Amino acid sequence: MSMDRNHYKIFSEGAIAGLAISNRLIRSATWDPSILATRQMTDEVLNLYRNLALGGVGAIITGGFPVYRERFPEEDSGQPVRLYADLRVNGLEKLAETVHQARSDCKVIAQLEVGYVDVGPSSMSTPFSNEPVRELSLEEIEQIVACFVDAITDMQASGFDGVQLHAAHGGLLSRFLSTCTNQREDEFGSTPEKRSRIIREIVTRARGRVGDFPILIKMNCTDYIVGGVDIENLPALAQKIVRAGVDAIELSGGMWECLFRSEEELGFRPVPAPESHTRIRKPEQQSYFLRYAEKLDLAVPIILVGGNRDIEKLEEILQGGKVDFIALCRPLIREPHLPNRWRAGIGKRVPECVSCNSCIYAMYVHPGKPEPGLVTCICKADKKQHQQAQKWLATWRENQKKSE
């Protein structure tokens, strides 16, 4: 016998900057490498987003769209960087249209990020390069800010309901926010206010073009690196981010460098990706960024991602009042209709997803294909590939060391 959960807070309406969200479940950004490689929207990607909308989430945050990156070696042009106009995915507007046609009350928010760059806020060595990354000049920072503003303007014109700045997981924006990777002593470093200045510049300039169009941010609540963002310095940094003008904060965590620490140091198995813990078997291993959210008292909604698995526990979290929305990534790769199933009270209170991270292998290795395709649940679809994926995850760190 099933028992519907329509009366739960998790299925009540919420809002971000005046944007009504039909329920409190949000699909967290999940990389769409296939359309980035070709810069062409495809029917299979549109169908993926259509199924997510029909599956019952209140809002979908897209995979990251790069606004700026360095030129790849195989590219012919002599220009050293690619700006947003060079990187825009053709047919992008079809994605927003598809979601809204599938379900008119499902919102779609475009995530924006800096793509591959061998530069950073400061010059320093990383485990991934023999040479220190180069420090960005003020002129280059200005160019990056301008690209974000151009992209935000374009996303509004293309029919999206908002944007999210990707400032987590070791991407360029997150490296500005972290004391571990930002050691500048100019207007973009040295204090929480200055480290967050790049966010303030992006948001302030964008407001001049897009008005009150919702601008969210995804940021680390912990870098899992000694000297980086942590539970102690997070509140001050988050307050500065709010004052920069963002409309909601999604809390995540982890820099890729942290994967070179031991499992004993981290408290979780160091496999890609650090924000996506594996072996989530016990209730206390779920919702692993909640304790960071509980330290915050902010004037904007907080979105909690990371190991959210038990619908009853998630309802308790929302009733606690420190979190406004729950975000899911891996469970929706395997089970896009999970929100509808939970609402109807059908089946187990946990998703089918087993948090194995074989889907990460699908993102980065795309076995048997010259170009990446859709990110799928390999564990469910192909047991042989699943075994290969688990071997790749287990040896990833050692292989990185060998390639140095």
XYZ file of C-alpha atoms in Angstrom:
404
model
C 0.000 0.000 0.000
C 1.417 3.381 -1.009
C 1.001 6.638 0.891
C 1.342 9.871 -1.030
C 3.482 12.675 0.365
C 1.691 15.647 -1.179
C 1.413 17.239 2.262
C 5.187 17.162 2.870
C 7.098 20.438 2.903
C 9.444 19.009 0.281
C 6.521 19.089 -2.167
C 5.407 22.610 -1.236
C 6.138 25.681 -3.324
C 9.316 27.636 -2.697
C 10.811 30.752 -4.237
C 14.177 32.164 -5.281
C 14.215 35.930 -5.870
C 10.531 35.968 -6.766
C 10.859 32.918 -9.025
C 8.228 30.401 -7.890
C 9.550 26.824 -7.643
C 6.767 24.223 -7.572
C 8.515 22.024 -4.998
C 11.772 21.873 -3.018
C 13.566 19.259 -5.154
C 16.160 20.608 -7.589
C 18.191 18.700 -10.109
C 21.783 19.745 -9.398
C 24.020 20.522 -12.360
C 25.211 17.397 -14.148
C 27.830 17.725 -16.869
C 26.621 17.486 -20.489
C 29.942 16.888 -22.311
C 28.397 15.803 -25.613
C 26.988 19.222 -26.519
C 30.105 21.038 -25.334
C 32.347 19.031 -27.657
C 30.254 19.836 -30.742
C 28.717 23.157 -29.604
C 25.408 21.829 -30.949
C 22.261 21.046 -28.986
C 21.092 17.503 -29.709
C 17.774 15.694 -29.578
C 19.092 13.166 -27.056
C 20.104 15.925 -24.642
C 16.737 17.640 -25.109
C 15.014 14.342 -24.403
C 17.064 13.935 -21.208
C 15.875 17.320 -19.947
C 12.309 16.586 -21.036
C 12.344 13.411 -18.942
C 13.754 15.280 -15.950
C 10.954 17.844 -16.162
C 8.309 15.146 -16.497
C 9.941 13.311 -13.582
C 8.743 15.927 -11.127
C 11.621 18.142 -9.993
C 10.760 21.732 -9.159
C 13.745 23.103 -11.063
C 16.606 21.851 -13.213
C 20.091 23.313 -13.118
C 21.807 22.483 -16.384
C 25.287 21.146 -16.824
C 27.892 23.892 -16.877
C 28.173 26.058 -19.988
C 31.708 27.483 -20.310
C 31.950 31.225 -20.786
C 35.746 31.316 -21.194
C 38.531 28.790 -21.680
C 41.995 28.413 -23.153
C 42.488 27.113 -26.661
C 42.884 23.350 -26.911
C 46.108 22.196 -28.678
C 44.152 20.554 -31.505
C 42.234 23.735 -32.348
C 43.438 25.569 -35.449
C 42.923 29.181 -34.436
C 45.922 31.012 -33.081
C 43.800 32.868 -30.509
C 44.977 31.829 -27.020
C 41.519 31.903 -25.407
C 37.909 31.270 -26.344
C 35.339 33.837 -25.218
C 31.622 33.237 -24.665
C 30.694 34.103 -28.253
C 33.087 31.356 -29.420
C 31.752 28.795 -26.945
C 27.993 29.298 -27.123
C 26.101 26.077 -27.861
C 24.036 26.473 -31.020
C 20.363 25.776 -30.352
C 20.772 26.535 -26.660
C 17.336 28.153 -26.501
C 15.726 24.806 -27.394
C 16.701 23.449 -23.981
C 14.686 26.044 -22.060
C 11.801 25.692 -24.503
C 11.781 21.890 -24.157
C 11.631 21.985 -20.364
C 8.823 24.551 -20.311
C 6.817 22.651 -22.937
C 7.212 19.396 -21.028
C 5.982 20.948 -17.776
C 5.090 24.600 -17.574
C 5.790 24.838 -13.827
C 9.292 23.332 -14.046
C 12.014 25.985 -13.994
C 15.355 25.660 -15.769
C 18.484 27.442 -14.607
C 21.660 27.568 -16.717
C 24.928 26.924 -14.916
C 27.853 29.052 -16.112
C 31.519 28.303 -15.516
C 35.065 28.884 -16.677
C 36.276 25.952 -18.759
C 39.819 24.601 -19.021
C 42.488 27.132 -18.085
C 46.087 26.701 -16.950
C 45.930 29.897 -14.906
C 44.634 30.859 -11.488
C 44.248 33.732 -9.067
C 47.797 32.973 -7.890
C 50.810 31.221 -9.332
C 51.240 27.898 -7.556
C 51.952 24.243 -8.143
C 49.191 21.635 -8.363
C 49.253 17.817 -8.354
C 48.126 17.915 -11.993
C 50.957 19.883 -13.574
C 54.744 19.859 -13.585
C 54.757 23.637 -13.873
C 53.021 26.156 -11.580
C 49.865 27.688 -13.005
C 50.265 31.285 -14.113
C 48.673 34.136 -12.146
C 45.891 35.969 -13.944
C 46.445 39.612 -14.768
C 43.842 42.241 -13.918
C 43.109 42.595 -17.632
C 42.386 38.873 -17.904
C 40.103 38.983 -14.864
C 38.222 41.834 -16.507
C 37.832 39.748 -19.667
C 36.470 36.787 -17.694
C 33.973 38.989 -15.854
C 32.790 40.414 -19.190
C 32.282 36.896 -20.566
C 30.110 35.949 -17.587
C 28.009 39.081 -18.063
C 27.575 38.309 -21.767
C 26.514 34.745 -20.948
C 24.018 35.802 -18.269
C 22.466 38.258 -20.728
C 22.230 35.553 -23.378
C 20.654 33.017 -21.006
C 17.903 35.447 -20.120
C 17.265 36.130 -23.818
C 17.269 32.365 -24.525
C 14.360 31.710 -22.159
C 16.074 30.370 -19.059
C 14.555 31.176 -15.671
C 17.886 32.051 -14.057
C 21.591 31.258 -13.993
C 23.970 29.695 -11.510
C 27.614 30.704 -11.209
C 29.739 27.588 -10.709
C 32.170 28.556 -7.944
C 32.822 25.100 -6.487
C 34.966 22.001 -7.030
C 38.233 23.676 -7.960
C 36.989 25.635 -10.949
C 38.435 29.103 -11.451
C 35.798 30.977 -9.444
C 36.198 28.601 -6.510
C 39.939 29.149 -6.596
C 39.344 32.864 -6.109
C 37.190 32.172 -3.042
C 39.649 29.822 -1.313
C 42.493 31.027 0.875
C 44.405 27.946 -0.200
C 44.506 28.882 -3.887
C 44.111 32.669 -3.761
C 47.160 34.356 -2.276
C 46.810 37.641 -4.147
C 47.374 40.868 -2.240
C 45.487 43.171 -4.595
C 41.760 43.940 -4.811
C 40.968 40.287 -5.642
C 42.631 38.608 -2.639
C 43.682 38.552 1.038
C 40.254 38.995 2.728
C 36.836 37.301 2.278
C 35.492 40.518 0.756
C 38.324 40.807 -1.752
C 38.378 37.096 -2.606
C 34.657 37.354 -3.422
C 35.091 40.527 -5.456
C 35.045 38.670 -8.772
C 31.558 37.405 -7.896
C 30.434 40.907 -6.963
C 31.794 42.315 -10.221
C 29.950 39.688 -12.276
C 26.636 40.116 -10.475
C 26.721 43.924 -10.305
C 27.511 44.335 -13.996
C 24.969 41.709 -15.001
C 22.235 43.479 -13.030
C 22.699 46.489 -15.288
C 21.609 44.319 -18.220
C 19.219 41.710 -16.802
C 17.612 43.464 -13.826
C 16.277 41.090 -11.170
C 16.860 37.944 -13.268
C 17.767 35.253 -10.676
C 21.513 34.728 -10.252
C 22.441 31.784 -8.016
C 25.846 30.468 -7.001
C 27.267 27.036 -6.235
C 30.161 27.268 -3.802
C 32.282 25.062 -1.602
C 31.415 24.856 2.056
C 34.654 22.919 2.447
C 37.639 22.469 0.148
C 38.767 19.354 2.053
C 42.211 20.967 1.955
C 44.105 22.269 4.961
C 44.054 26.068 4.824
C 41.104 26.288 2.448
C 37.405 26.946 2.924
C 36.172 25.060 5.991
C 33.387 25.012 8.535
C 35.045 27.778 10.560
C 35.604 30.383 7.840
C 32.566 29.490 5.702
C 30.052 31.796 7.481
C 32.088 34.961 6.867
C 32.709 34.025 3.237
C 29.055 33.141 2.637
C 27.957 36.505 4.048
C 30.235 38.273 1.561
C 28.817 36.181 -1.269
C 25.286 37.198 -0.296
C 26.344 40.851 -0.194
C 27.728 40.392 -3.698
C 24.096 40.143 -4.796
C 23.403 36.453 -5.442
C 19.858 35.161 -4.936
C 20.554 31.653 -3.572
C 23.532 29.534 -2.533
C 23.973 25.843 -3.321
C 26.468 24.310 -0.896
C 28.856 21.681 -2.202
C 32.479 20.862 -1.499
C 35.864 19.587 -2.553
C 38.818 20.575 -4.686
C 40.262 17.881 -6.929
C 43.600 18.282 -5.120
C 41.997 16.810 -2.005
C 41.881 13.412 -3.717
C 45.605 13.096 -3.056
C 44.867 12.947 0.673
C 44.135 9.622 2.376
C 40.729 8.187 3.164
C 41.562 8.520 6.847
C 42.265 12.239 6.440
C 39.213 12.943 4.306
C 36.665 10.706 5.969
C 35.576 9.340 2.591
C 37.091 7.321 -0.260
C 39.248 9.610 -2.479
C 37.830 8.854 -5.921
C 36.486 11.229 -8.581
C 34.642 13.410 -7.921
C 35.318 14.745 -4.411
C 31.855 16.280 -4.079
C 30.266 12.895 -4.876
C 31.035 10.544 -2.007
C 30.760 6.810 -2.592
C 29.711 4.036 -0.192
C 26.778 5.955 1.253
C 25.404 3.020 3.224
C 24.401 4.406 6.611
C 21.960 7.224 7.454
C 24.761 9.239 9.067
C 26.707 9.178 5.759
C 23.882 10.919 3.907
C 23.451 14.685 3.355
C 27.101 15.165 4.249
C 27.150 18.952 3.758
C 24.209 19.542 6.132
C 26.392 20.381 9.130
C 27.915 23.237 7.125
C 24.494 24.621 6.194
C 23.519 24.545 9.865
C 26.332 27.032 10.593
C 24.825 29.655 8.287
C 22.249 32.370 8.847
C 21.748 34.016 5.468
C 19.183 36.285 3.844
C 18.918 34.064 0.729
C 17.736 30.453 0.245
C 20.201 27.612 0.825
C 20.216 24.626 -1.532
C 21.722 21.455 -0.074
C 23.379 18.908 -2.364
C 25.555 15.906 -1.533
C 24.375 12.414 -0.558
C 20.689 13.293 -0.230
C 19.093 9.869 -0.277
C 16.218 9.271 2.186
C 12.991 11.192 1.502
C 11.982 11.037 5.163
C 15.319 12.420 6.313
C 15.148 15.141 3.651
C 11.719 16.172 4.924
C 13.182 16.435 8.434
C 16.004 18.623 7.109
C 13.571 21.025 5.462
C 11.375 21.117 8.556
C 14.492 22.083 10.529
C 14.526 25.436 8.726
C 18.234 25.758 7.879
C 17.830 24.483 4.301
C 15.292 25.682 1.732
C 15.819 23.306 -1.183
C 17.242 19.801 -1.700
C 19.401 19.107 -4.768
C 20.013 15.722 -6.368
C 22.440 14.684 -9.105
C 23.413 11.003 -9.260
C 19.994 9.649 -8.164
C 18.347 11.442 -11.107
C 20.846 10.003 -13.594
C 19.548 6.562 -12.695
C 15.965 7.480 -11.864
C 14.754 10.737 -13.461
C 11.197 10.063 -12.246
C 12.308 9.774 -8.591
C 10.472 12.952 -7.408
C 7.173 11.636 -8.790
C 7.787 8.232 -7.189
C 8.569 9.790 -3.829
C 5.544 12.083 -4.021
C 3.236 9.158 -4.804
C 4.734 7.067 -1.992
C 5.677 4.252 -4.356
C 8.557 1.904 -3.566
C 11.451 2.537 -1.222
C 12.150 5.813 0.562
C 15.668 5.791 -0.942
C 16.620 5.987 -4.642
C 17.882 3.118 -6.777
C 21.250 4.932 -7.044
C 23.976 3.114 -5.080
C 26.475 6.031 -5.149
C 29.107 4.003 -6.998
C 30.321 6.892 -9.236
C 30.467 4.766 -12.373
C 28.588 7.646 -14.008
C 31.724 9.776 -13.469
C 33.582 7.268 -15.664
C 30.930 7.808 -18.354
C 31.616 11.547 -18.210
C 35.377 11.415 -18.567
C 36.218 8.188 -20.416
C 33.147 7.629 -22.687
C 34.257 4.047 -23.546
C 33.811 2.912 -27.131
C 33.002 6.401 -28.381
C 35.310 8.968 -30.004
C 33.343 11.791 -28.359
C 31.464 11.880 -25.059
C 27.773 11.060 -25.134
C 24.995 11.254 -22.577
C 25.973 10.597 -18.983
C 24.154 7.433 -17.978
C 23.956 4.999 -15.084
C 26.493 2.396 -16.198
C 25.805 0.360 -13.073
C 22.241 -0.191 -14.270
C 22.859 -0.458 -18.011
C 26.111 -2.402 -18.466
C 27.610 -4.562 -15.723
C 30.852 -5.165 -17.637
C 31.433 -1.429 -18.102
C 30.493 -0.934 -14.480
C 33.359 -3.229 -13.470
C 35.723 -1.288 -15.744
C 34.499 1.958 -14.207
C 35.130 0.742 -10.682
C 38.671 -0.274 -11.632
C 39.244 3.169 -13.170
C 38.003 4.877 -10.025
C 40.217 2.717 -7.813
C 43.367 3.430 -9.854
C 42.661 7.043 -10.845
C 44.896 8.633 -8.236
C 47.822 6.320 -8.964
C 47.475 6.953 -12.695
C 47.538 10.710 -12.091
C 50.819 10.371 -10.214
C 52.336 8.320 -13.044
C 51.390 10.970 -15.610
C 53.153 13.796 -13.761
